Structures are given as C-alpha cells and as structure tokens.
C-alpha cells in the first residue's frame, strides 16, 4: 500500500511539471515579436534644376528630392534666394506648404517684381528637420528681360494655332520654342512674331504626345552659358482616333481603333461611342459591350476627346447571317432529337438561346468553326418542314433550307412470328447512326440497336414469355426531358422456347453433347438440378461436355432462363443416359 502511495505522488509531480512546461512554452510563443527598425542616418539629397521660367514676370524655380530621410521630422522646406549688392545683403526664404516627397518640385515665385532684370541671383533648396537642416548645392539664375503673358490651362488639338501676348521684338535672336524641358531639335516648334512684336503664334506640332499635358517654353542661353527659360503656354493636348479601316463587324468582334496616344493613360479623356453608348477607349474594345442594350443593325460610331465629339464618316454595320448557309445533314429527323447541321456560327451573331423550330425552343451549337458544322436539338413538334429561326435585338434570321421532321414509323417487318433471340428486320423512318429500342412487352425494358442503313434496322427479339404482342420502336428525347417517343405498333407472335433434340443420347464423361431447338439465347442447361458449363451458346444450339463427376444414370435435360423479371424452364422429351 505504501509503495503504491509513493508511485502516485511521483506521477502527480511529473504531471504538474509537464503542464508547467507547456504553459511556459505557450506564453513565450504567443508573445508578438517586435521588429526594430534602425534609424535612417543617410542625409536627405536635394539637387537644383534649371528654372522652368526665367522671365521677369513669371519666375518659376525647380528642384528634385532624390533621397528623403524617413527618420527626420520635416519642419519646413522651400527655396532660399540670396544676393550681395554692395554693402546690402538680400536674403529671401520661400517655404512650400505641401508635404515633402521624393521627386520634382516646382515653385512659382509670388513676387517676381522684387528681382531685377539682367541680374544674377544665388539660390538653394533647404529642408529643415528636427535633426538639423539640409541644403542643396547653390546655383545661380538670371532674371530675363523677356516679358510673357503665358496661356495656361489650354485644351488644344494638333494643328490648332496658339497665340501668346508679351514683348517679343527680338525674341527670335536669343530664344527657340520647344515643348520640352531641354532644347531638342525634334521637339522644336516654329513660331512667328506678330502684332509689332506684342504677340507670337505657333501651331501645335504633329509629333507632340497626345492625350497628355504639355508645356511650351522659350529656351535660350545667357551670356555666361546658363539656360534661360520662359513658359509660353501650358495645356492638355487632345487625343485623336484614326477612323476604322472597316465599318462592318460581327457582334463578337473587337473594335480596332488605333489611338494617337503613345503610352495609354487614364487621363487621355478618350471615349468611344457606338450608337448612344460611350465607353473609355482602350486597345480592347468589345463591340458587344456597346450594342448589347441597343436595337438595330446600323450605328453611328466615333469618339469624344473631352472637348470635341467626332463622328466617323460611315456608320458601323453589323454582319448578318446568311439564310442559305444553314443545312441539315440527315435527310429527315425525329421530334425531340439532336442532329448534325451546317450553318452560321450563332455566337458571331449573339444567337445563343434565341433559336426556335416550329415555334418551340431549339438548341443550336456550332462545334467546328472552320467547317461550319454543329448540332441542333429540336423539341416535340409535329411532322412537317420548318425553317430555323433566330431572333435578337439586332437580327431576325429565317433559314431558306427547311428541317424535315418525321416521327418514327414502322412500315414492314421481316417476321410476324419468331422466337426470343431471333433477328428481325424492320423497315420505316429509321435514321442511320441513331439508336432505337424494340419494345415488345411493356413490363420489360426495350432492347436497343443502332441503325446502320437509313430506312431499316435489325433487332434481336429479347427474352420474352410466349404470346401475342404489339411491338413498337422507341427512342429517348434528347431535349433534356424524361420522355420516350414510340412508333406505331405491329403484331408480333413470340413462340415458346423449345428443345427439339439431344445428341448423342448415350454418353460418357467428357462427351460433347449438342442440344438443338429455338429461342435458347440466355438459357442454361441443367442436369439433376445442376447447372452445366456450356462450350457453345446460340439461339438454336447449345453444346456442353458431360462432367467427369456426373453419376451414371438416365437424366431428363432441361434449360432454364432467369433475369429477375422472367423465369422459364423447358424440358427435352428424350433422356440422356450417362454410361
């Protein structure tokens, strides 16, 4: 007893220790790991850019933040302009109120009148933080005597004339006009001075990027080689679309409308319209997205660029399906069946789900676009000839070639009397390649066979009790509903299965026995309530070998058929003697 007590004490302590270990592990593992980001010790890097405008009445400075220290708290930033004139020291600080971010910064000096024309000024960019102040390298700019009243917020198209006022008497001697930050021959714009030097005018050039903003500026050199700039005009260059090469389309096609925009952007303002539907221009424009809510076959087509709405010279025309193109491949078809056809692609005309035959819904699907081959399933419609009809908001299609519908019908039979298992040939409206069933006894399942020659079909009479029947041919509906179609009925007498002879009547073990009769398909030979393995099973003949272990004696041979619906046993009139 004492020993057991000690063992229990030790086991309890081990359990407590184990639970404490698990608790410590879970506590430690659940503590969220804190990621410590070291402070950024790299200095903010700012470089000055050439002024966007040196004009005395429009002074615009520029800089670029190439690296921004994310650990410092920015207190203020902007431009610092300085100049020594004799004993006077000019220093002016312009703080920029927007948040400091990496990239280009431009600043329009609010008081350009305080700066003398023809005089150089020194300037720097400053970034004041809680850790100190960063400065760019200093540079100089010259205040130009050029006076420009720039045109701003323009919306213009290629080829349109822009007129700008100012003082331009000798401007052509010192400046050239560009639509870039730096002078480039391929971005140079011809201009002319008019109105006694008080205005210039120029045409928006062909090569300029469309669908985006542009700045036109005079760029020249001062006497010391520094760049002088003066903004002349700023605005949005309207984009254009090239008229389509073709105006006829299928409903499922994409519109091909090349844009003048070099690199497509969301600010291009281009919208395409077909009919009364406008969609944003892209390189992938589905025609169906434009016309799906509209009616008709002809639609005006064009575009708007945010200012102008341009309609192309021709309307868009939807291609129509050819009414002569549809043809059925079989000579005739049955109600409720699916069959091969040749015809137009319903998807190209948005006809999916809109087909009818005989005023009832039909299913039309093209499977081979190259050969134009497909399938058509029709509903339960009377015998007759019908066109394929398809209608939607664009088209109304009626095929010129008709669909011939004939119900399944038996015209003649090779047998009026037969045994189960016999082959009978029926003639009638049978379609090559289609499967049909022979129904003799309504209580039994039909026996199915495939028609190999149009107009006739072979059936094997299924195992059936002897009697007089009304035989019919049947097939299943292929329209998705649980329905059977039946032909007219013909009389058919099924005779009772018989055994006519057994030979030889005397045999030893291993002897081949032949039973001859009619309707023996599916029957199993039995001797003394024992089923014997066959070596040959035919409707009029069964062969087997006498088993080695069959006792000697005379036996009355019988054959039994059983399929859970029918059970039948036939006996031979003669006895088989085993020697």
Coordinates of C-alpha atoms in Angstrom, one line a residue:
X1 CA 0.0 0.0 0.0
X2 CA 2.8 2.4 0.9
X3 CA 4.6 1.6 -2.3
X4 CA 1.5 2.5 -4.3
X5 CA 1.2 5.8 -2.5
X6 CA 4.7 6.8 -3.3
X7 CA 4.3 5.9 -7.0
X8 CA 1.1 8.1 -7.2
X9 CA 3.0 11.0 -5.6
X10 CA 5.8 10.8 -8.1
X11 CA 3.4 10.5 -11.1
X12 CA 1.4 13.6 -9.9
X13 CA 4.6 15.7 -9.6
X14 CA 5.6 14.7 -13.1
X15 CA 2.2 15.7 -14.5
X16 CA 2.4 19.1 -12.8
X17 CA 5.9 19.7 -14.1
X18 CA 4.8 18.7 -17.6
X19 CA 1.8 21.1 -17.6
X20 CA 4.0 24.0 -16.3
X21 CA 6.5 23.4 -19.2
X22 CA 3.6 23.5 -21.7
X23 CA 2.3 26.7 -20.1
X24 CA 5.7 28.4 -20.3
X25 CA 6.1 27.4 -24.0
X26 CA 2.7 28.7 -25.0
X27 CA 3.3 32.0 -23.1
X28 CA 6.6 32.6 -24.8
X29 CA 5.4 31.5 -28.3
X30 CA 2.4 33.9 -28.1
X31 CA 4.5 37.0 -27.4
X32 CA 4.5 39.1 -30.6
X33 CA 7.9 39.6 -31.9
X34 CA 8.8 43.3 -32.1
X35 CA 10.6 44.3 -35.2
X36 CA 13.1 47.1 -34.5
X37 CA 13.8 49.4 -37.5
X38 CA 17.2 51.1 -37.1
X39 CA 17.1 54.9 -37.7
X40 CA 17.9 56.2 -41.1
X41 CA 21.3 58.0 -41.0
X42 CA 21.5 58.9 -44.7
X43 CA 21.1 62.6 -45.4
X44 CA 18.3 64.0 -47.5
X45 CA 19.6 64.7 -51.0
X46 CA 18.3 67.7 -53.0
X47 CA 19.6 69.0 -56.3
X48 CA 18.6 72.1 -58.1
X49 CA 17.2 72.0 -61.7
X50 CA 17.3 74.7 -64.3
X51 CA 14.4 77.2 -63.7
X52 CA 11.3 76.4 -65.6
X53 CA 10.9 80.1 -66.4
X54 CA 13.5 83.0 -66.0
X55 CA 11.0 85.6 -67.3
X56 CA 10.9 88.7 -65.1
X57 CA 7.1 88.5 -64.8
X58 CA 6.9 84.7 -64.4
X59 CA 9.8 83.3 -62.3
X60 CA 9.5 79.5 -61.7
X61 CA 12.2 77.6 -59.9
X62 CA 12.7 73.8 -59.9
X63 CA 14.4 71.2 -57.7
X64 CA 14.4 67.4 -57.2
X65 CA 14.3 65.4 -54.0
X66 CA 16.5 62.4 -54.9
X67 CA 16.6 60.9 -51.4
X68 CA 14.4 61.6 -48.4
X69 CA 15.4 60.6 -44.9
X70 CA 12.4 59.0 -43.4
X71 CA 13.6 59.2 -39.8
X72 CA 13.7 63.0 -39.7
X73 CA 10.7 65.1 -38.9
X74 CA 10.4 67.8 -41.6
X75 CA 9.5 71.2 -40.1
X76 CA 9.7 73.3 -43.3
X77 CA 11.2 73.2 -46.8
X78 CA 11.5 75.5 -49.8
X79 CA 13.8 77.8 -51.8
X80 CA 16.3 80.3 -50.4
X81 CA 17.3 83.2 -52.7
X82 CA 20.3 85.4 -51.9
X83 CA 22.3 88.3 -53.4
X84 CA 25.0 90.7 -52.4
X85 CA 24.7 94.2 -53.8
X86 CA 27.5 96.4 -52.5
X87 CA 27.1 96.5 -48.8
X88 CA 23.4 95.2 -48.9
X89 CA 22.6 91.6 -48.4
X90 CA 19.4 90.3 -49.9
X91 CA 18.0 87.0 -48.5
X92 CA 14.5 85.7 -49.0
X93 CA 13.1 82.4 -47.9
X94 CA 10.1 80.8 -49.7
X95 CA 8.5 78.0 -47.7
X96 CA 6.4 75.5 -49.6
X97 CA 3.3 74.4 -47.8
X98 CA 2.8 71.0 -49.4
X99 CA 4.3 67.9 -47.7
X100 CA 7.8 67.0 -48.8
X101 CA 8.0 63.9 -51.1
X102 CA 10.6 62.5 -53.4
X103 CA 10.6 63.7 -57.0
X104 CA 10.4 67.0 -58.9
X105 CA 9.3 70.2 -57.2
X106 CA 8.4 73.5 -59.0
X107 CA 7.7 76.8 -57.3
X108 CA 6.3 80.0 -58.8
X109 CA 7.9 83.0 -57.1
X110 CA 5.0 85.1 -55.9
X111 CA 6.8 88.5 -56.0
X112 CA 8.9 88.5 -59.2
X113 CA 8.8 92.3 -59.3
X114 CA 11.4 92.3 -56.4
X115 CA 14.0 90.8 -58.7
X116 CA 15.9 93.0 -61.2
X117 CA 16.1 92.0 -64.8
X118 CA 19.5 91.2 -66.1
X119 CA 20.8 90.4 -62.6
X120 CA 22.1 87.0 -61.3
X121 CA 20.7 85.6 -58.0
X122 CA 22.0 82.7 -56.0
X123 CA 19.6 80.1 -54.7
X124 CA 19.4 76.9 -52.8
X125 CA 16.8 74.4 -51.6
X126 CA 16.5 73.8 -47.9
X127 CA 14.9 71.1 -45.8
X128 CA 14.6 72.0 -42.1
X129 CA 14.2 69.0 -39.7
X130 CA 14.3 68.2 -36.0
X131 CA 17.8 66.9 -36.6
X132 CA 19.1 69.9 -38.5
X133 CA 18.9 71.5 -41.9
X134 CA 19.8 70.1 -45.3
X135 CA 20.8 72.3 -48.3
X136 CA 21.3 71.6 -51.9
X137 CA 24.4 72.8 -53.7
X138 CA 23.9 76.5 -54.6
X139 CA 23.3 77.7 -58.2
X140 CA 22.6 80.9 -60.0
X141 CA 19.8 82.1 -62.2
X142 CA 19.5 85.2 -64.3
X143 CA 16.2 87.1 -64.4
X144 CA 15.4 87.6 -68.0
X145 CA 14.0 90.7 -69.5
X146 CA 11.6 88.6 -71.6
X147 CA 8.0 89.5 -70.8
X148 CA 5.4 86.8 -71.5
X149 CA 1.8 86.5 -70.6
X150 CA 1.6 82.7 -70.7
X151 CA -1.5 80.9 -71.9
X152 CA -2.4 78.4 -69.2
X153 CA -5.0 75.6 -68.8
X154 CA -5.4 75.3 -72.5
X155 CA -7.2 72.5 -74.2
X156 CA -5.9 72.2 -77.8
X157 CA -5.6 69.7 -80.6
X158 CA -2.7 69.1 -83.0
X159 CA -2.7 71.6 -85.8
X160 CA -4.5 74.4 -83.9
X161 CA -3.0 77.8 -83.5
X162 CA -1.9 79.2 -80.1
X163 CA -1.4 83.0 -79.7
X164 CA 0.5 84.4 -76.8
X165 CA 1.0 88.1 -75.8
X166 CA 4.1 89.7 -74.4
X167 CA 7.2 91.6 -75.5
X168 CA 8.8 89.6 -78.3
X169 CA 10.6 92.2 -80.6
X170 CA 14.0 90.4 -80.6
X171 CA 12.9 87.1 -79.1
X172 CA 14.0 85.0 -82.2
X173 CA 17.6 86.2 -81.8
X174 CA 18.0 84.7 -78.3
X175 CA 15.4 82.0 -78.0
X176 CA 13.8 79.0 -79.7
X177 CA 10.4 77.5 -78.8
X178 CA 10.3 73.9 -77.5
X179 CA 7.8 71.6 -75.8
X180 CA 10.4 70.0 -73.5
X181 CA 12.5 71.0 -70.5
X182 CA 15.7 70.9 -72.5
X183 CA 16.4 72.1 -76.1
X184 CA 15.9 69.2 -78.6
X185 CA 15.7 69.6 -82.3
X186 CA 12.9 67.0 -82.7
X187 CA 10.8 68.9 -80.1
X188 CA 11.4 72.4 -81.6
X189 CA 8.3 74.4 -82.6
X190 CA 8.3 77.0 -85.4
X191 CA 6.8 80.3 -84.4
X192 CA 6.3 83.8 -85.8
X193 CA 6.3 87.2 -84.1
X194 CA 3.2 89.3 -84.9
X195 CA 1.4 92.4 -83.9
X196 CA 4.5 94.6 -83.9
X197 CA 6.3 92.2 -81.5
X198 CA 3.5 92.1 -79.0
X199 CA 2.4 88.6 -79.8
X200 CA 3.7 85.3 -81.1
X201 CA 1.7 82.5 -82.6
X202 CA 2.5 78.9 -83.4
X203 CA 0.8 75.7 -84.4
X204 CA 0.6 72.6 -82.1
X205 CA 3.0 70.3 -83.9
X206 CA 2.2 66.8 -85.2
X207 CA 4.9 65.0 -83.2
X208 CA 3.7 66.1 -79.7
X209 CA 2.3 63.4 -77.4
X210 CA -1.4 63.5 -77.4
X211 CA -3.8 62.7 -74.6
X212 CA -1.5 64.3 -72.0
X213 CA -0.4 67.7 -70.7
X214 CA 2.3 69.7 -72.4
X215 CA 4.3 72.9 -71.7
X216 CA 5.7 75.2 -74.5
X217 CA 8.6 77.3 -73.4
X218 CA 11.3 79.6 -74.9
X219 CA 14.7 78.3 -74.1
X220 CA 17.9 80.3 -74.7
X221 CA 21.4 80.9 -73.3
X222 CA 22.6 83.8 -71.1
X223 CA 25.9 85.4 -71.7
X224 CA 27.6 83.0 -69.3
X225 CA 26.1 79.9 -70.9
X226 CA 23.4 79.3 -68.4
X227 CA 19.9 78.2 -69.6
X228 CA 17.2 80.7 -69.8
X229 CA 13.6 79.5 -70.0
X230 CA 10.2 81.2 -70.2
X231 CA 6.9 79.3 -70.2
X232 CA 4.8 80.4 -73.1
X233 CA 1.8 78.1 -72.9
X234 CA 0.6 75.1 -70.9
X235 CA -2.4 72.8 -71.5
X236 CA -3.8 69.5 -72.4
X237 CA -3.2 68.1 -75.9
X238 CA -6.4 66.4 -77.1
X239 CA -6.0 62.9 -78.4
X240 CA -7.4 61.6 -81.7
X241 CA -8.5 58.3 -83.1
X242 CA -7.9 57.1 -86.6
X243 CA -11.2 56.1 -88.4
X244 CA -11.6 52.3 -88.7
X245 CA -10.3 50.6 -91.8
X246 CA -13.6 48.7 -92.0
X247 CA -17.0 49.5 -90.8
X248 CA -18.6 46.1 -90.9
X249 CA -18.2 43.9 -87.8
X250 CA -19.6 40.7 -86.2
X251 CA -21.2 41.2 -82.9
X252 CA -18.5 39.2 -81.1
X253 CA -15.5 41.2 -82.6
X254 CA -13.3 43.8 -81.1
X255 CA -13.2 47.3 -82.5
X256 CA -9.8 48.3 -84.0
X257 CA -9.4 52.0 -83.3
X258 CA -5.7 53.0 -83.1
X259 CA -5.1 55.9 -80.8
X260 CA -2.6 58.8 -81.2
X261 CA -1.7 58.3 -77.5
X262 CA 1.9 56.9 -77.3
X263 CA 1.5 55.4 -73.9
X264 CA -2.1 55.0 -72.9
X265 CA -3.0 56.6 -69.6
X266 CA -6.3 57.2 -67.7
X267 CA -6.1 60.9 -68.3
X268 CA -6.3 60.6 -72.1
X269 CA -10.0 61.6 -71.9
X270 CA -10.8 59.4 -74.9
X271 CA -14.2 57.8 -75.1
X272 CA -15.6 55.8 -78.0
X273 CA -19.2 55.7 -78.9
X274 CA -21.3 53.3 -80.9
X275 CA -24.9 54.3 -81.1
X276 CA -25.7 56.0 -77.8
X277 CA -23.2 54.1 -75.6
X278 CA -19.9 55.7 -74.6
X279 CA -17.0 53.6 -73.2
X280 CA -13.5 54.6 -72.3
X281 CA -11.1 53.9 -75.1
X282 CA -8.6 51.0 -74.8
X283 CA -6.8 48.6 -77.0
X284 CA -9.5 46.0 -76.2
X285 CA -13.0 47.2 -77.1
X286 CA -15.7 44.5 -77.3
X287 CA -18.3 45.6 -79.8
X288 CA -20.9 43.6 -77.8
X289 CA -20.4 45.9 -74.8
X290 CA -21.6 48.8 -76.9
X291 CA -24.6 47.2 -78.7
X292 CA -26.0 44.7 -76.2
X293 CA -28.5 47.2 -74.9
X294 CA -29.4 48.7 -78.3
X295 CA -31.5 47.6 -81.2
X296 CA -30.8 47.7 -84.9
X297 CA -28.0 46.7 -87.3
X298 CA -26.5 50.1 -88.1
X299 CA -25.0 52.5 -85.5
X300 CA -23.1 55.8 -85.7
X301 CA -19.5 55.4 -84.5
X302 CA -17.0 58.0 -83.3
X303 CA -15.3 59.3 -80.2
X304 CA -15.0 62.2 -77.9
X305 CA -11.7 63.6 -76.5
X306 CA -13.0 65.7 -73.7
X307 CA -13.8 68.7 -75.9
X308 CA -14.8 67.6 -79.4
X309 CA -17.1 64.8 -80.4
X310 CA -16.1 63.4 -83.8
X311 CA -18.4 61.1 -85.7
X312 CA -16.6 58.9 -88.3
X313 CA -17.8 59.3 -92.0
X314 CA -19.6 55.9 -92.1
X315 CA -21.8 54.1 -89.7
X316 CA -20.9 50.8 -88.2
X317 CA -22.8 47.9 -89.8
X318 CA -23.3 44.5 -88.1
X319 CA -22.7 41.5 -90.3
X320 CA -25.8 39.4 -90.8
X321 CA -26.0 35.6 -91.0
X322 CA -26.6 34.1 -94.5
X323 CA -30.0 32.5 -94.7
X324 CA -28.7 30.0 -97.3
X325 CA -25.9 28.8 -95.1
X326 CA -28.0 26.6 -92.8
X327 CA -28.4 23.0 -93.9
X328 CA -29.3 19.8 -92.1
X329 CA -27.1 16.8 -92.7
X330 CA -29.6 13.9 -92.3
X331 CA -32.5 13.7 -94.9
X332 CA -35.0 14.0 -92.1
X333 CA -35.1 14.0 -88.3
X334 CA -37.4 12.9 -85.4
X335 CA -39.1 15.2 -82.9
X336 CA -37.1 15.7 -79.7
X337 CA -33.8 14.8 -81.2
X338 CA -30.3 16.2 -81.7
X339 CA -28.8 16.1 -85.2
X340 CA -25.9 17.4 -87.2
X341 CA -26.2 20.6 -89.2
X342 CA -24.1 23.0 -91.2
X343 CA -24.7 26.7 -90.7
X344 CA -23.6 30.1 -89.4
X345 CA -21.9 30.4 -86.0
X346 CA -24.6 31.6 -83.6
X347 CA -22.0 33.1 -81.3
X348 CA -21.0 35.6 -84.0
X349 CA -24.5 37.0 -84.1
X350 CA -25.4 36.7 -80.4
X351 CA -28.0 34.0 -81.3
X352 CA -27.2 31.6 -78.4
X353 CA -30.5 30.9 -76.6
X354 CA -32.7 32.5 -79.3
X355 CA -33.3 29.6 -81.7
X356 CA -36.7 28.2 -82.4
X357 CA -38.0 25.5 -84.8
X358 CA -41.8 25.1 -85.2
X359 CA -42.3 27.9 -82.7
X360 CA -40.7 25.9 -80.0
X361 CA -37.3 26.4 -78.3
X362 CA -34.4 24.7 -80.0
X363 CA -30.7 24.4 -79.1
X364 CA -28.2 25.3 -81.8
X365 CA -24.4 24.9 -81.2
X366 CA -21.5 25.1 -83.7
X367 CA -18.7 22.7 -82.9
X368 CA -16.3 23.3 -85.8
X369 CA -15.9 26.9 -86.9
X370 CA -13.8 26.0 -89.9
X371 CA -16.2 23.5 -91.4
X372 CA -19.2 25.3 -90.0
X373 CA -20.5 22.1 -88.5
X374 CA -22.7 21.9 -85.5
X375 CA -25.7 20.4 -83.8
X376 CA -29.3 21.4 -83.5
X377 CA -31.8 19.9 -80.9
X378 CA -35.5 20.3 -81.6
X379 CA -38.5 19.9 -79.3
X380 CA -41.6 17.8 -79.7
X381 CA -43.1 19.2 -82.9
X382 CA -45.5 17.6 -85.5
X383 CA -44.2 16.1 -88.7
X384 CA -43.6 18.7 -91.3
X385 CA -40.9 21.1 -92.7
X386 CA -39.7 24.0 -90.7
X387 CA -37.1 26.8 -91.0
X388 CA -34.5 27.5 -88.3
X389 CA -35.5 30.9 -86.8
X390 CA -33.2 33.0 -84.6
X391 CA -34.1 36.5 -83.3
X392 CA -32.5 39.0 -81.0
X393 CA -32.4 42.8 -80.7
X394 CA -30.2 43.1 -83.9
X395 CA -31.4 40.4 -86.3
X396 CA -34.3 38.2 -87.4
X397 CA -32.9 35.1 -89.1
X398 CA -35.0 32.6 -91.1
X399 CA -33.2 29.9 -92.9
X400 CA -34.1 29.2 -96.5
X401 CA -33.4 25.5 -96.1
X402 CA -36.1 23.7 -94.1
X403 CA -35.8 21.0 -91.4
X404 CA -37.8 17.8 -92.4
X405 CA -39.4 16.3 -89.3
X406 CA -40.8 12.7 -89.4
X407 CA -42.0 10.6 -86.5
X408 CA -40.5 7.1 -86.2
X409 CA -42.8 4.7 -88.1
X410 CA -42.6 1.0 -88.9
X411 CA -43.7 0.2 -92.5
X412 CA -42.9 -3.5 -92.6
X413 CA -41.3 -6.4 -90.6
X414 CA -39.4 -9.5 -91.8
X415 CA -41.3 -11.6 -89.2
X416 CA -44.7 -11.9 -87.7
X417 CA -43.8 -15.0 -85.8
X418 CA -40.5 -15.6 -84.1
X419 CA -38.7 -17.0 -81.1
X420 CA -36.9 -14.9 -78.5
X421 CA -33.3 -14.3 -79.7
X422 CA -34.3 -14.3 -83.4
X423 CA -33.2 -11.4 -85.6
X424 CA -36.0 -9.4 -87.2
X425 CA -35.6 -6.6 -89.8
X426 CA -37.9 -3.6 -89.6
X427 CA -38.3 -1.0 -92.4
X428 CA -39.5 2.5 -91.8
X429 CA -38.3 6.0 -90.9
X430 CA -35.1 5.0 -89.3
X431 CA -32.1 7.3 -89.4
X432 CA -28.6 5.9 -89.9
X433 CA -26.4 6.2 -86.8
X434 CA -29.4 6.6 -84.4
X435 CA -30.1 4.2 -81.6
X436 CA -33.6 2.7 -81.3
X437 CA -35.3 0.3 -78.8
X438 CA -37.6 -2.6 -79.6
X439 CA -40.4 -2.7 -77.1
X440 CA -42.5 -6.0 -77.1
X441 CA -43.7 -6.4 -73.5
X442 CA -44.4 -3.1 -71.7
X443 CA -43.3 -4.8 -68.4
X444 CA -39.8 -5.3 -69.8
X445 CA -37.1 -3.0 -70.8
X446 CA -36.6 -2.3 -74.5
X447 CA -33.7 -3.9 -76.4
X448 CA -31.7 -1.2 -78.2
X449 CA -29.9 -1.4 -81.5
X450 CA -28.2 1.1 -83.9
X451 CA -29.5 1.8 -87.4
X452 CA -26.7 1.1 -89.9
X453 CA -28.6 1.7 -93.0
X454 CA -31.2 4.5 -93.3
X455 CA -34.7 3.2 -93.6
X456 CA -34.1 -0.2 -91.9
X457 CA -32.9 -1.7 -88.7
X458 CA -32.1 -5.1 -87.2
X459 CA -33.3 -6.2 -83.7
X460 CA -32.8 -9.3 -81.7
X461 CA -36.1 -10.3 -80.1
X462 CA -35.5 -10.1 -76.3
X463 CA -36.3 -12.9 -73.9
X464 CA -40.0 -12.7 -73.5
X465 CA -42.7 -15.0 -72.4
X466 CA -44.5 -16.7 -75.3
X467 CA -47.6 -14.8 -76.5
X468 CA -49.0 -12.3 -79.0
X469 CA -47.7 -8.7 -78.7
X470 CA -47.9 -5.3 -80.3
X471 CA -44.3 -4.4 -81.0
X472 CA -43.1 -0.8 -81.1
X473 CA -39.9 1.0 -81.8
X474 CA -38.9 3.7 -79.3
X475 CA -36.2 6.3 -78.6
X476 CA -35.3 8.8 -75.9
X477 CA -35.8 12.5 -76.0
X478 CA -32.6 14.5 -76.4
X479 CA -34.0 17.8 -75.3
X480 CA -33.3 17.2 -71.6
X481 CA -36.7 16.0 -70.5
X482 CA -37.5 12.4 -69.4
X483 CA -39.6 11.3 -72.3
X484 CA -39.8 8.4 -74.7
X485 CA -41.1 8.5 -78.2
X486 CA -42.9 5.5 -79.7
X487 CA -43.7 4.3 -83.2
X488 CA -46.9 2.7 -84.5
X489 CA -47.4 -0.9 -83.2
X490 CA -47.2 -4.0 -85.3
X491 CA -48.4 -7.5 -84.3
X492 CA -45.6 -10.0 -83.3
X493 CA -46.1 -13.5 -82.0
X494 CA -43.3 -14.8 -79.8
X495 CA -43.3 -18.6 -79.7
X496 CA -42.4 -20.7 -76.7
X497 CA -38.7 -21.8 -76.4
X498 CA -38.4 -25.5 -77.4
X499 CA -35.7 -28.2 -77.3
X500 CA -36.0 -30.4 -80.4
X501 CA -33.3 -32.9 -79.9
X502 CA -30.3 -34.1 -77.9
X503 CA -27.4 -36.0 -79.4
X504 CA -25.9 -38.3 -78.6
X505 CA -28.4 -39.7 -76.1
X506 CA -25.9 -42.1 -74.6
X507 CA -22.5 -40.7 -73.5
X508 CA -19.7 -41.0 -71.1
X509 CA -17.8 -38.3 -69.1
X510 CA -16.2 -35.7 -71.4
X511 CA -18.5 -36.5 -74.4
X512 CA -19.7 -33.3 -76.3
X513 CA -23.5 -33.1 -76.2
X514 CA -25.5 -31.0 -78.7
X515 CA -28.9 -29.6 -77.9
X516 CA -30.9 -28.1 -80.8
X517 CA -34.0 -26.0 -80.5
X518 CA -35.3 -22.5 -80.8
X519 CA -35.2 -19.4 -78.5
X520 CA -32.3 -20.8 -76.4
X521 CA -30.5 -17.5 -76.0
X522 CA -29.7 -16.9 -72.3
X523 CA -30.8 -20.4 -71.2
X524 CA -28.6 -22.5 -69.0
X525 CA -28.6 -26.3 -69.3
X526 CA -29.4 -28.2 -66.1
X527 CA -29.0 -31.9 -65.3
X528 CA -30.2 -33.2 -62.0
X529 CA -30.7 -29.6 -60.7
X530 CA -27.0 -28.9 -61.6
X531 CA -26.1 -26.1 -64.0
X532 CA -23.7 -27.3 -66.7
X533 CA -21.0 -25.2 -68.2
X534 CA -21.5 -24.6 -71.9
X535 CA -18.9 -24.7 -74.7
X536 CA -21.3 -23.1 -77.2
X537 CA -24.4 -21.0 -76.7
X538 CA -26.5 -20.0 -79.7
X539 CA -30.2 -19.2 -80.1
X540 CA -30.8 -22.6 -81.8
X541 CA -27.9 -24.7 -80.4
X542 CA -26.2 -25.3 -77.0
X543 CA -23.2 -27.6 -76.6
X544 CA -21.5 -28.9 -73.4
X545 CA -19.3 -31.7 -72.2
X546 CA -20.5 -34.3 -69.8
X547 CA -18.9 -33.5 -66.4
X548 CA -16.5 -36.1 -65.0
X549 CA -18.3 -36.3 -61.7
X550 CA -21.8 -36.8 -63.0
X551 CA -23.1 -40.1 -61.7
X552 CA -24.2 -42.8 -64.2
X553 CA -27.9 -43.0 -65.0
X554 CA -30.6 -41.5 -67.1
X555 CA -31.4 -37.8 -66.8
X556 CA -34.1 -35.6 -68.3
X557 CA -32.2 -32.5 -69.5
X558 CA -33.8 -29.0 -69.1
X559 CA -32.8 -25.4 -69.9
X560 CA -33.6 -22.5 -67.6
X561 CA -33.8 -18.8 -68.2
X562 CA -33.9 -16.3 -65.4
X563 CA -33.4 -12.5 -65.4
X564 CA -35.3 -11.4 -62.3
X565 CA -38.3 -10.5 -64.5
X566 CA -38.8 -13.7 -66.4
X567 CA -38.2 -17.3 -65.3
X568 CA -38.8 -20.1 -67.8
X569 CA -37.8 -23.8 -67.9
X570 CA -38.0 -26.0 -71.0
X571 CA -37.5 -29.8 -70.9
X572 CA -36.2 -32.2 -73.5
X573 CA -38.6 -35.0 -74.4
X574 CA -35.7 -37.5 -74.6
X575 CA -33.5 -38.7 -71.7
X576 CA -29.7 -38.5 -71.7
X577 CA -28.0 -41.7 -70.4
X578 CA -24.6 -41.4 -68.8
X579 CA -22.6 -44.7 -69.1

